[in-house]
Coordinates of C-alpha atoms in Angstrom, one line a residue:
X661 CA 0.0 0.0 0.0
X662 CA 1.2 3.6 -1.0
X663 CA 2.0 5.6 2.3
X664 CA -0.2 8.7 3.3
X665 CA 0.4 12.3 4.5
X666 CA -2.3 13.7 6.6
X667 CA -3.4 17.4 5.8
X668 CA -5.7 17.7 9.4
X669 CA -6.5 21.3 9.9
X670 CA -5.5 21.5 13.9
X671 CA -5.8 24.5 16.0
X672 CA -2.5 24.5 18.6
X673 CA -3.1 24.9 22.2
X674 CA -0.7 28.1 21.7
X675 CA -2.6 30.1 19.6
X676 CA -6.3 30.1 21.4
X677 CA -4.2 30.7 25.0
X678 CA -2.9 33.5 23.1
X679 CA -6.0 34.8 21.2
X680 CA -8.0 34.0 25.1
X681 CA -10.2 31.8 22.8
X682 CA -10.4 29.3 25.5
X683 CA -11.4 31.7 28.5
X684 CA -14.7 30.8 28.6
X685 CA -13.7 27.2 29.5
X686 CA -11.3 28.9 31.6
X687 CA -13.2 27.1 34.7
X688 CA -13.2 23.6 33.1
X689 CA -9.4 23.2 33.3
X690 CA -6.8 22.9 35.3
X691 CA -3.3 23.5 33.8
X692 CA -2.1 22.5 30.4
X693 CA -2.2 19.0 31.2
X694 CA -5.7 19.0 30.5
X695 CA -5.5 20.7 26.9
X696 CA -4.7 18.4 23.9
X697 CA -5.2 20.0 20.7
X698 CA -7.8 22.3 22.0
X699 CA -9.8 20.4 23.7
X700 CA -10.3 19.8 27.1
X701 CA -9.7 16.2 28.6
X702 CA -11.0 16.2 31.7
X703 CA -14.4 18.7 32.3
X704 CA -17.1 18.8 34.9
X705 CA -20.3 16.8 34.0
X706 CA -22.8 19.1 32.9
X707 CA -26.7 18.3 34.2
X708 CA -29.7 19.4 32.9
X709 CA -32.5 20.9 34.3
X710 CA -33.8 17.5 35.6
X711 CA -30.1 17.3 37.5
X712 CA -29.8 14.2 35.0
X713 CA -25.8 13.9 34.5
X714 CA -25.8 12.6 31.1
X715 CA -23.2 15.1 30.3
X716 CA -20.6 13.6 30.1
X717 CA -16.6 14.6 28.9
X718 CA -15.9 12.6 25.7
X719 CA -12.1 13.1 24.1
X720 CA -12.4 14.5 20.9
X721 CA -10.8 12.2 17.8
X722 CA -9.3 13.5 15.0
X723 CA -10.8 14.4 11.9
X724 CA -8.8 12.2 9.1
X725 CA -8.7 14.1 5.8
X726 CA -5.5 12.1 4.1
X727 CA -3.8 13.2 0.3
X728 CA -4.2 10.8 -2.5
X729 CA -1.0 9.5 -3.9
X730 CA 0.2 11.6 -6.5
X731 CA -0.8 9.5 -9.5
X732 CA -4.1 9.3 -8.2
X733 CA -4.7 12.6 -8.5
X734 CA -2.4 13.0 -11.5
X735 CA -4.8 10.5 -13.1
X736 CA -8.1 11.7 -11.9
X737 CA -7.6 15.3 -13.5
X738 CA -6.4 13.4 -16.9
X739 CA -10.1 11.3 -16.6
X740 CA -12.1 14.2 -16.1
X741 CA -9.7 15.9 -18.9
X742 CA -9.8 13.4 -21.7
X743 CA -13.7 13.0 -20.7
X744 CA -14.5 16.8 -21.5
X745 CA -12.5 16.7 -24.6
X746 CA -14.7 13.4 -25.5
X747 CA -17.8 15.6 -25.1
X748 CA -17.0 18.9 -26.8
X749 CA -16.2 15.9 -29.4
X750 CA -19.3 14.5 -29.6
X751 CA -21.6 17.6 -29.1
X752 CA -19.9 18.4 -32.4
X753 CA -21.0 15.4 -33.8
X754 CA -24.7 16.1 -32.9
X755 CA -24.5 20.0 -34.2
X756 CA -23.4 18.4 -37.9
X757 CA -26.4 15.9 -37.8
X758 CA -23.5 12.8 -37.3
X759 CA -25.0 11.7 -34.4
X760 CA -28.0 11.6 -32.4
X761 CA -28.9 13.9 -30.0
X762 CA -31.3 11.8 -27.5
X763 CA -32.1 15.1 -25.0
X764 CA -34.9 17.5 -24.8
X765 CA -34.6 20.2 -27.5
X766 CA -36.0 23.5 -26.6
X767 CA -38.4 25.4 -29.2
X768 CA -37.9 27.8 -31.5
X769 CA -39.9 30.1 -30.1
X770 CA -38.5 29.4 -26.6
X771 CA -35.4 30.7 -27.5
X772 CA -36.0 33.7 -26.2
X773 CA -36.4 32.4 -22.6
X774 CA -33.9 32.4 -19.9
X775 CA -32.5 29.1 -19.6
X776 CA -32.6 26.9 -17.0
X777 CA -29.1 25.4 -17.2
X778 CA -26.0 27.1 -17.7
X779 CA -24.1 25.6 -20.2
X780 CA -21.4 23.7 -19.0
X781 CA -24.6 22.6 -16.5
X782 CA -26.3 21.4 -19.3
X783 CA -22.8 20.4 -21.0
X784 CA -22.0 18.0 -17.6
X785 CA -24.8 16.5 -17.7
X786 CA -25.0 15.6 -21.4
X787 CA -21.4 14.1 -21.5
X788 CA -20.5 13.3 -18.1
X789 CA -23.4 12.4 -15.7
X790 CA -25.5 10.3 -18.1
X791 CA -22.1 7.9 -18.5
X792 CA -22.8 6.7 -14.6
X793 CA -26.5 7.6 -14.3
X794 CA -28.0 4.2 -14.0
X795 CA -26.4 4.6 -10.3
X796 CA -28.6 6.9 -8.9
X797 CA -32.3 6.4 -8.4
X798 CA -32.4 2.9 -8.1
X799 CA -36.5 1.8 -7.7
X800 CA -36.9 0.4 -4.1
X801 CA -39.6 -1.8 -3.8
X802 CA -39.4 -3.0 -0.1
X803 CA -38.9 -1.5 3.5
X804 CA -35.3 0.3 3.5
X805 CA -34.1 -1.5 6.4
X806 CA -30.7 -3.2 6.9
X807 CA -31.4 -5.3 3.4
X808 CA -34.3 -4.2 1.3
X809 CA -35.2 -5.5 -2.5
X810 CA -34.4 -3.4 -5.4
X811 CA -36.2 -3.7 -9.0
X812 CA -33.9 -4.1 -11.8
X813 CA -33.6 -1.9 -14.6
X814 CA -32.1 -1.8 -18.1
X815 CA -30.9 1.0 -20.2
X816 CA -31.6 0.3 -24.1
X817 CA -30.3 4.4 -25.0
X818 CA -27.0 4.4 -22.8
X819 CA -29.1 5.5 -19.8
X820 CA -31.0 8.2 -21.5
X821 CA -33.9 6.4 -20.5
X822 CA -34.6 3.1 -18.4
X823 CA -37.0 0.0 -18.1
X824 CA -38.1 -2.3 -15.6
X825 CA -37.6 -6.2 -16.2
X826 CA -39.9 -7.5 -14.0
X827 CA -37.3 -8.8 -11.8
X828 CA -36.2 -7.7 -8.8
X829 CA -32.5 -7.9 -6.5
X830 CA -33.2 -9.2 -3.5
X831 CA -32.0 -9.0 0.1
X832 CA -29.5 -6.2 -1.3
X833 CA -27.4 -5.1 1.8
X834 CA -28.4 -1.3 2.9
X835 CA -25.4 1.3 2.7
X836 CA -27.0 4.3 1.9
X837 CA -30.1 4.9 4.0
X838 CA -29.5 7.2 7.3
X839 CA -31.4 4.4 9.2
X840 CA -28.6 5.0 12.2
X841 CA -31.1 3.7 15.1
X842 CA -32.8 1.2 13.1
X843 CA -36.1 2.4 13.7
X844 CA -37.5 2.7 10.0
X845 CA -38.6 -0.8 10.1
X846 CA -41.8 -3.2 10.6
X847 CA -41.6 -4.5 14.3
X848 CA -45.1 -5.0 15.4
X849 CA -44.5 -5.0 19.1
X850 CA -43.2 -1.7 18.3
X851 CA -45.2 -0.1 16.3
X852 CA -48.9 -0.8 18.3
X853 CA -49.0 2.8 19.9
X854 CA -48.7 4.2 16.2
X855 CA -51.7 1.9 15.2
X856 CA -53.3 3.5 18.1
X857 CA -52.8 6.6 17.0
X858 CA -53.7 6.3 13.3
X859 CA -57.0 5.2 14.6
X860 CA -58.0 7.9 17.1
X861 CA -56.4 10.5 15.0
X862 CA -56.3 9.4 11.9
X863 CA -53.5 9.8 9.2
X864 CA -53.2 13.3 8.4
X865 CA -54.7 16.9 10.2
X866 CA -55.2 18.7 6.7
X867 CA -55.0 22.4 8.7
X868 CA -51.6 24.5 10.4
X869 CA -51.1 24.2 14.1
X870 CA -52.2 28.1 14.1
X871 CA -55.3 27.1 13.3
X872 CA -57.0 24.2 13.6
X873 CA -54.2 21.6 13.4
X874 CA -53.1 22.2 17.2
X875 CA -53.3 18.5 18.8
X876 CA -52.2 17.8 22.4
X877 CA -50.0 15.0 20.4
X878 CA -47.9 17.8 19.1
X879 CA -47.6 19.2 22.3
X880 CA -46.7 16.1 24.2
X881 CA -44.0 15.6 21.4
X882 CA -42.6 19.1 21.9
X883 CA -41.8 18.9 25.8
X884 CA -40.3 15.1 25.3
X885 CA -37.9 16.6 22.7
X886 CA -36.9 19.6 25.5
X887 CA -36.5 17.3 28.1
X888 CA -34.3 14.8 25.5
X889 CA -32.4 17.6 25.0
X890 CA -31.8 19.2 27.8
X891 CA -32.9 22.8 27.2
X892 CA -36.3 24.8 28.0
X893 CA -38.2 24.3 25.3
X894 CA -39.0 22.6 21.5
X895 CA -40.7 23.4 18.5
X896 CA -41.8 20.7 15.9
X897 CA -42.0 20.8 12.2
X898 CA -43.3 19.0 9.2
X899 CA -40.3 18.8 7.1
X900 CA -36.5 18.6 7.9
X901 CA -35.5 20.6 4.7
X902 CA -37.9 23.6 5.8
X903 CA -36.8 23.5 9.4
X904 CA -34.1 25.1 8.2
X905 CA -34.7 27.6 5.0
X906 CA -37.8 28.6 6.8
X907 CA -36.7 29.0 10.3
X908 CA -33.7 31.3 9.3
X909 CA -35.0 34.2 7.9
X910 CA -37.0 34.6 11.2
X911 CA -33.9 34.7 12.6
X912 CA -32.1 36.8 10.8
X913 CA -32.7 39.8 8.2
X914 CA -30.8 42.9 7.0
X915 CA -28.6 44.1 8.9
X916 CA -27.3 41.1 10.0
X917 CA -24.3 38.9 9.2
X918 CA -24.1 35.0 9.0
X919 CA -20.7 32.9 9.4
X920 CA -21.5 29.9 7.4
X921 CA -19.2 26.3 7.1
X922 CA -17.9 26.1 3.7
X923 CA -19.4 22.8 3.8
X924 CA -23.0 23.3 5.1
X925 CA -26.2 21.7 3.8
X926 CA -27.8 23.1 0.9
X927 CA -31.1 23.6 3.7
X928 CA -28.7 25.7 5.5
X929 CA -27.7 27.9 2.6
X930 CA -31.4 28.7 1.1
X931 CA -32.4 29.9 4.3
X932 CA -29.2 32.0 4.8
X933 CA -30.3 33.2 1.0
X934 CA -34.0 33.7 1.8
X935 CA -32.9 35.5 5.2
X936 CA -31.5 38.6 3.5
X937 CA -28.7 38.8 5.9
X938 CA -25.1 39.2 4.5
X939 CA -23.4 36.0 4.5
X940 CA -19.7 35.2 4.7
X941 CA -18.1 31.5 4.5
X942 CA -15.7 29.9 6.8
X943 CA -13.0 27.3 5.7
X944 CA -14.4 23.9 7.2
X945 CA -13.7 23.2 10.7
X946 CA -11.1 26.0 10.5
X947 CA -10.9 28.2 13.8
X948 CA -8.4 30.5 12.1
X949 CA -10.8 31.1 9.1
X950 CA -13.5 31.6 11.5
X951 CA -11.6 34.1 13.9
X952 CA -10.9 36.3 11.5
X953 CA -14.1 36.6 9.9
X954 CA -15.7 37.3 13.4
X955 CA -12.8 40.5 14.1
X956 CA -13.2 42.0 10.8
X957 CA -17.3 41.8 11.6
X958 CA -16.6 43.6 14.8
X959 CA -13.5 45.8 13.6
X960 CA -15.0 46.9 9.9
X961 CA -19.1 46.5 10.8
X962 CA -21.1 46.8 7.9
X963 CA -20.5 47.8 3.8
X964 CA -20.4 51.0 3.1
X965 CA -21.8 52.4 6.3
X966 CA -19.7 50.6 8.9
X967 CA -22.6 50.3 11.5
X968 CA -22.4 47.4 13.9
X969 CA -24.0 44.3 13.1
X970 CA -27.6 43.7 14.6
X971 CA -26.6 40.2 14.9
X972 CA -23.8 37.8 14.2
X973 CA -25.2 34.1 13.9
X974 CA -22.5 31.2 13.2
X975 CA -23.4 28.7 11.1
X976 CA -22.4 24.6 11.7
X977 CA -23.2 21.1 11.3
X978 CA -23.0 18.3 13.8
X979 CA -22.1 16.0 11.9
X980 CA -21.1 17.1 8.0
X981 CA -22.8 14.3 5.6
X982 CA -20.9 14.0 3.0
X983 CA -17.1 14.3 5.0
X984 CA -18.6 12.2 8.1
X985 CA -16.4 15.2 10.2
X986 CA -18.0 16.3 13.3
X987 CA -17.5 20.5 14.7
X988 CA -15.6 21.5 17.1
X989 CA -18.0 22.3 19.2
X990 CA -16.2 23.4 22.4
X991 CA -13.9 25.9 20.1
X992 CA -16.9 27.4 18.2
X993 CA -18.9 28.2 21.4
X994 CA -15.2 29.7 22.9
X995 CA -15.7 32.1 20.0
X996 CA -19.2 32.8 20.6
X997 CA -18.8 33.9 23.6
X998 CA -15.2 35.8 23.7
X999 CA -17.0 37.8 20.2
X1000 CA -20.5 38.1 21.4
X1001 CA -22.1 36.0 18.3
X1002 CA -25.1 33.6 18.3
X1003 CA -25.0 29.7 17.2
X1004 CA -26.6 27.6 15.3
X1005 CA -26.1 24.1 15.0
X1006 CA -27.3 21.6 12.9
X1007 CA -27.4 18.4 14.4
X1008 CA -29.9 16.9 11.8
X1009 CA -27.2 13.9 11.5
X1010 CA -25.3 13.7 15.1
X1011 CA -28.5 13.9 17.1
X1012 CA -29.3 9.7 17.8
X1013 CA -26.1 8.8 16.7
X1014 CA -23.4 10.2 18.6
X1015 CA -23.0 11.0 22.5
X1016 CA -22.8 7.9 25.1
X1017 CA -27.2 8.5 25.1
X1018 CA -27.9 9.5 21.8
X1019 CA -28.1 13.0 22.7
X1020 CA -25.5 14.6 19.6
X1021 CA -22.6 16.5 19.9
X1022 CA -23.5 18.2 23.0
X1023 CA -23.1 15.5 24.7
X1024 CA -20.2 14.0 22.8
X1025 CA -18.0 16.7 23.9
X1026 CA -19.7 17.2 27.2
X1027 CA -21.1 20.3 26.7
X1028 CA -24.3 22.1 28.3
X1029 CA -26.8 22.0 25.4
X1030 CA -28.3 25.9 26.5
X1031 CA -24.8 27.4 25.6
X1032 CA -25.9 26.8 22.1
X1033 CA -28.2 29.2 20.7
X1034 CA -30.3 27.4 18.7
X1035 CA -30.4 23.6 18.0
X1036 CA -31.8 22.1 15.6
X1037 CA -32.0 18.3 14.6
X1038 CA -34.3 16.4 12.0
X1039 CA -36.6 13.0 12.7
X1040 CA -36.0 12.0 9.2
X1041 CA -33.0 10.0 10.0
X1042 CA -32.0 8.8 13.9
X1043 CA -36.0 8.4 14.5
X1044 CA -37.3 6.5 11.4
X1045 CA -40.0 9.6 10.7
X1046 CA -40.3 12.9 9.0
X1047 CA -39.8 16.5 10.3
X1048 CA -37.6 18.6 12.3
X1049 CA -37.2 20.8 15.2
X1050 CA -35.7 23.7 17.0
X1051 CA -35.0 23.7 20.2
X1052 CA -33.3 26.6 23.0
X1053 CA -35.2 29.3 25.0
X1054 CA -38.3 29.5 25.7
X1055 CA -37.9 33.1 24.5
X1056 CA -36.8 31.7 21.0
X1057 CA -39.4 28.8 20.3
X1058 CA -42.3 31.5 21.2
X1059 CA -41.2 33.8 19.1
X1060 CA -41.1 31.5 15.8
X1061 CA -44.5 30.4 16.7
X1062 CA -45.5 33.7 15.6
X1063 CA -42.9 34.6 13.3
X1064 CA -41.6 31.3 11.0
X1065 CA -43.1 30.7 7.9
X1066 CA -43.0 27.2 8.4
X1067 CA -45.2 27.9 11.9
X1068 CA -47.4 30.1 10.3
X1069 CA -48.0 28.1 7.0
X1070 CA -46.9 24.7 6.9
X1071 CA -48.9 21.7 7.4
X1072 CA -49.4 20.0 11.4
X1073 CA -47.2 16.7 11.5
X1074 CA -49.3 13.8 10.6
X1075 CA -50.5 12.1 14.4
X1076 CA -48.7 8.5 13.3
X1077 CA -45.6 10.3 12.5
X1078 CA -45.4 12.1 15.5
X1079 CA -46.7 9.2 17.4
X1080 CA -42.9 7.3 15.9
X1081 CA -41.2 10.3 16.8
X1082 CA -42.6 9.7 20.1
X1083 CA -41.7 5.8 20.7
X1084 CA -38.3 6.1 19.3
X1085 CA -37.3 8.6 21.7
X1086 CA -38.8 7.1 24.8
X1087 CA -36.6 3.7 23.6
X1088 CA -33.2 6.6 23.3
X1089 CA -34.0 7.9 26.6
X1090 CA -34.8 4.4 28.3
X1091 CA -38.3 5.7 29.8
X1092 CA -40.5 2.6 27.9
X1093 CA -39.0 0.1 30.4
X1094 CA -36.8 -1.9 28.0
X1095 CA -32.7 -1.1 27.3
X1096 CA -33.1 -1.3 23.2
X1097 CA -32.4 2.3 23.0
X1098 CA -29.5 2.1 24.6
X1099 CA -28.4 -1.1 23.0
X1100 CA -28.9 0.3 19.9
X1101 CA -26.3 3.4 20.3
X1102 CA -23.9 1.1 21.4
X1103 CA -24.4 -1.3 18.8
X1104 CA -24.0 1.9 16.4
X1105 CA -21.1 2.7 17.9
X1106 CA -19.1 -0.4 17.7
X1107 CA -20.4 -1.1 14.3
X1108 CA -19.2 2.4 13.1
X1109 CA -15.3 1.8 14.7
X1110 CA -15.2 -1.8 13.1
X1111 CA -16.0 -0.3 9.8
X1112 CA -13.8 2.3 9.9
X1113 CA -11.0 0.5 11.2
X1114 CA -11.3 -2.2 8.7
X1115 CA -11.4 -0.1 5.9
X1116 CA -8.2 1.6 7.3
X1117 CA -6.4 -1.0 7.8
X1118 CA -6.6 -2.3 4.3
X1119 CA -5.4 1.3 3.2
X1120 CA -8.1 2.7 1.9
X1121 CA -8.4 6.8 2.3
X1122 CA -11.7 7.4 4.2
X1123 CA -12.9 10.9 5.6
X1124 CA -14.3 11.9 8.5
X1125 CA -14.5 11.2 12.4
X1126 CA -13.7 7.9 14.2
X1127 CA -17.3 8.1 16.4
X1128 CA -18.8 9.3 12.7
X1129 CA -21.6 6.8 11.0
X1130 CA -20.9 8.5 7.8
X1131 CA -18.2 6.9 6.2
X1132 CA -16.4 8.5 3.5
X1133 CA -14.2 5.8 0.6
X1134 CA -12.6 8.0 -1.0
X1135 CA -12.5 6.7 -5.1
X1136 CA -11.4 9.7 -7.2
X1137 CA -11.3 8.4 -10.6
X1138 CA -14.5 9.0 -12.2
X1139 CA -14.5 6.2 -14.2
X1140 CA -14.3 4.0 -10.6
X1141 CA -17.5 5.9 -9.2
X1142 CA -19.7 4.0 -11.6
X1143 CA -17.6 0.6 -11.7
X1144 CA -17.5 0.6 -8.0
X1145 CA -21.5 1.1 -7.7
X1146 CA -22.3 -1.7 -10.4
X1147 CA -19.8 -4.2 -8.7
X1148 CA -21.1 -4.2 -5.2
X1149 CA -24.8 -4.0 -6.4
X1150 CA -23.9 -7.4 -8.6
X1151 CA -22.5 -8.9 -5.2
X1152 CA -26.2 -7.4 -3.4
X1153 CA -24.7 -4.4 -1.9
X1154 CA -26.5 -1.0 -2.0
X1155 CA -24.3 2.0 -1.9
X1156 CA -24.1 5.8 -2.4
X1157 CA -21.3 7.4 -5.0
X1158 CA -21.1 10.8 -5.3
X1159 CA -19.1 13.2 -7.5
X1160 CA -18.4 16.4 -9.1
X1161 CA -20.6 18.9 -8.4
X1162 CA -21.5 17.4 -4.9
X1163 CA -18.2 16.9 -3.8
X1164 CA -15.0 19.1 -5.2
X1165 CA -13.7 17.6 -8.5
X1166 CA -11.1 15.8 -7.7
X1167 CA -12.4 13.9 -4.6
X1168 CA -15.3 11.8 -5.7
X1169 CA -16.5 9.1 -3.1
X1170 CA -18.6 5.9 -2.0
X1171 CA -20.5 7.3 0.8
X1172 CA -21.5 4.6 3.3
X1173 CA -24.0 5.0 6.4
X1174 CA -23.8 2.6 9.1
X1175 CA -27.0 1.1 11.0
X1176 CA -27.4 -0.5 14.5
X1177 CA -29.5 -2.7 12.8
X1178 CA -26.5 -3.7 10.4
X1179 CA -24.9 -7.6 11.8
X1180 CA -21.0 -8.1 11.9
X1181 CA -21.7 -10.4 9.5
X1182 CA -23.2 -7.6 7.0
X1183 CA -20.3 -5.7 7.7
X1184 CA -17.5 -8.3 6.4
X1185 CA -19.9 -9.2 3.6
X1186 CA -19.1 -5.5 2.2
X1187 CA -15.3 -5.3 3.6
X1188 CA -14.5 -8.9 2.4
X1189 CA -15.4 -7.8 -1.1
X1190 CA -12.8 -8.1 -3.6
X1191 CA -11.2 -4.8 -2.2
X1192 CA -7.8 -5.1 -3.7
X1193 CA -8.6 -3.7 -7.3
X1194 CA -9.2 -0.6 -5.6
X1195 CA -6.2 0.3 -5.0
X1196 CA -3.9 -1.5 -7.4
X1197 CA -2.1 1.0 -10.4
X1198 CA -3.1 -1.8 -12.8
X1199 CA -7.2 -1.6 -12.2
X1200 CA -6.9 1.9 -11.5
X1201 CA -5.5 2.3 -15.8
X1202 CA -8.3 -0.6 -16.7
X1203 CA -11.1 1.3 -15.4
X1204 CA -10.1 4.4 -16.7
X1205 CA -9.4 2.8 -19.5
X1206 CA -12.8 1.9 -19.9
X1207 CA -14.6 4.6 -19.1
X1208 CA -13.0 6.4 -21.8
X1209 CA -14.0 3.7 -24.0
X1210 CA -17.6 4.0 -22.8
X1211 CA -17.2 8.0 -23.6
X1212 CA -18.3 6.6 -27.4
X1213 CA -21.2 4.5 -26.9

């Protein structure tokens, strides 16, 4: 195996002592000895309002981000080279008639219009997505759990368009699906309170919550996510994606500035957009980057008029989904406080499946949940449902009653839903009577470090945080996203590629999602796959080899 260089972005002890980053935790330590890369080793156990000490200190891992070997990378820019030279080829062919053209043509008299792709958009997706298309949007056709059955489907037009065969892949292992907990699956004994539910309440409440849509089901939901989290109250929503590009712009307007992750989710950006504020981006997981941005808020205030800001929000993830990193919490909330800024975090992937209990990144770094400003989480994932929340202050959850679209406008949760939402926490927090919940994290847990591990230690480059579910294999070459998707779905294993534009260029990736619900045995089944092409020179020039073949069909 080719030898690695890390290129971790660390923060040294010396610099936030310097800068008095850390004098907020100033409390928390005692001497240097309890300082390692920032982060503090040893910390009082933080209780919530309950007195519950679930809070407790957690060491921080590293964030691995390791360098391809140079002939990797050499390689994957000559792929993606030799590709676009293949399409400006063949786009030529279909302008002089010599070929085909098997997209949508727009009009004559739509000419005129503004279009809706730009045109190396339109270009990418002509020559470069269609090649490896068949690997996204694979028809599902049975419960998503730690197997499910997918249809099979045949391209006759070099995936322009697709048809079913009638047949269908079964028992197909699950990589993809953010099923962390396990609870998105049939379990009868489970699942009677929901069928209680559905029939007092029905399926759906076809009215807002302002209005007539206000159930006491909502309300019992709302005080068992505060008391989950820690903090004084919770406010539910319909939609994960909305929780966020709706809740923002009540947050924030003109006049303010947001410090936004380089990396954020696309949720996170709309409502930044929709907001109005002024936004400025951070370098991932970068203190520095961060720092500065906050002093030349405060030093230069706003454009042209150099007024103070009205607010200053900071932007971050839990857990980032497609680099399986996690924030650093402790040194984010350090700068929150020494510059007077408000947080908000985005635990829409951490919350479930991180922390000792389930309870996120808070608790994974043993911090009080109420020193963030705002948190935020989704049910979509940990929880086996649908929606989203925001949870702090009472102050703050009463005023987006009033003032958030998505309060306002949106849809009550459907009773069953919430009624999920419901069990799944009670089996987190261990209130039902049984230890699943807690089985289940720690079953999480060890099957995320055995992964990861394994993958390591057959020198693969993965991304991301040792306590992370997301699991990052790196693959680069784009001719290897699509082989490496078609070989493990012939050997009945589901995963996730992504590339270029999701991910930067040269760093496209199989993105794998670990389950509690996933056996050891699942686990090998995937690791124990013929690996070793993967990393070999020789497969590396065959499969780029073909892909430039495939360029002409």
């Amino acid at each position: 195996m080719t030898s690695l260089k890390y290129r971790r972005v660390n923060v040294s002890d010396e610099h936030h002592l310097r800068n008095g980053a850390l004098k907020a935790h100033s409390d928390l330590k005692q001497g240097s000895n309890n300082l390692k890369n920032g982060y503090h080793v040893t910390e009082k156990v933080q209780k919530n309002g309950n007195g519950d000490s679930f809070y407790q200190p957690r060491v921080r891992g590293e964030d691995s981000f390791e360098e391809a070997p140079m002939y990797v990378a050499v390689m994957t820019y000559m792929g993606y080279g030799i590709v676009i030279l293949f399409g400006y080829f063949r786009d030529f062919l279909r302008a002089v008639g010599l070929e085909k053209c098997h997209q949508a043509q727009e009009r004559e008299e739509q000419k005129d219009f503004v279009p809706l792709y730009q045109d190396f958009e339109n270009f990418y997706k002509r020559n470069l997505y269609m090649r490896v298309r068949d690997n996204w949007n694979r028809p599902i056709c049975s419960l998503p759990g730690p197997v499910f059955d997918v249809m099979e489907r045949v391209s006759d037009d070099y995936n322009w368009t697709f048809r079913l065969t009638g047949k269908t892949i079964e028992n197909v292992i699950n990589m993809g699906s953010y099923n962390y907990l396990g609870f998105a699956e049939n379990n009868v004994d489970f699942l009677k309170t929901v069928a209680e539910e559905t029939r007092q309440y029905g399926v759906g409440v076809c009215s807002t919550r302002q209005e007539l849509g206000n159930l006491s089901i909502h309300e019992k939901l709302e005080r068992l996510v505060a008391e989950f989290l820690g903090v004084e109250s919770a406010m539910a929503f319909g939609m994960g994606f909305a929780t966020n590009s709706m809740n923002i712009p009540a947050l924030v307007g003109k006049g303010c500035l947001i410090l936004s992750d380089e990396l954020n989710h696309t949720s996170l950006i709309l409502g930044a957009r929709l907001s109005g504020a002024t936004i400025r981006v951070f370098k991932h997981n970068n203190m520095q980057s961060l720092e500065k941005l906050l002093k030349e808020a405060i030093c230069s205030g706003q454009p042209r008029t150099h007024r103070g800001w009205k607010k200053i929000l900071i932007m971050v993830e839990g857990i980032y989904s497609m680099e399986g990193s996690l924030v650093r919490l402790p040194e984010i909330l350090a700068l929150k406080k020494k510059y007077k800024a408000y947080l908000y975090l985005d635990e829409a992937h951490s919350i479930g499946a991180v922390g000792p209990t389930g309870r996120g990144v808070t608790e994974h770094f043993g911090v009080d949940p109420n020193e963030v400003d705002v948190l935020m989480g989704t049910f979509t994932k940990s929880f086996g449902a649908t929606g989203g929340y925001i949870a702090g202050k009472k102050e703050l959850v009463d005023y987006l009653r009033s003032h958030s679209h998505s309060a306002v406008y949106a849809t009550a949760m459907s009773p069953p839903v919430v009624e999920q939402i419901i069990r799944a926490i009670k089996c987190i927090m261990g209130v039902d009577g049984t230890t699943e919940g807690k089985q289940q994290i720690r079953q999480l847990s060890e099957n995320t470090r055995y992964l990861r591990s394994r993958l390591k230690e057959m020198g693969f480059i993965i991304y991301g945080n040792q306590d992370s579910p997301v699991v990052p294999l790196l693959l680069y070459l784009p001719g290897k996203v699509g082989a490496f998707s078609r070989a493990m779905l012939k050997r009945k294993i589901g995963v996730v590629v992504v590339g270029f534009p999701a991910t930067p260029i040269a760093e496209a990736r199989a993105r794998f999602c670990v389950s509690a619900a996933h056996t050891r045995e699942m686990l090998d089944k995937v690791i124990n796959y013929n690996t070793q092409h993967l990393t070999d020179l020789s497969y590396l020039l065959w499969y780029s080899f073909v892909f430039f073949l495939n360029c002409y069909s």
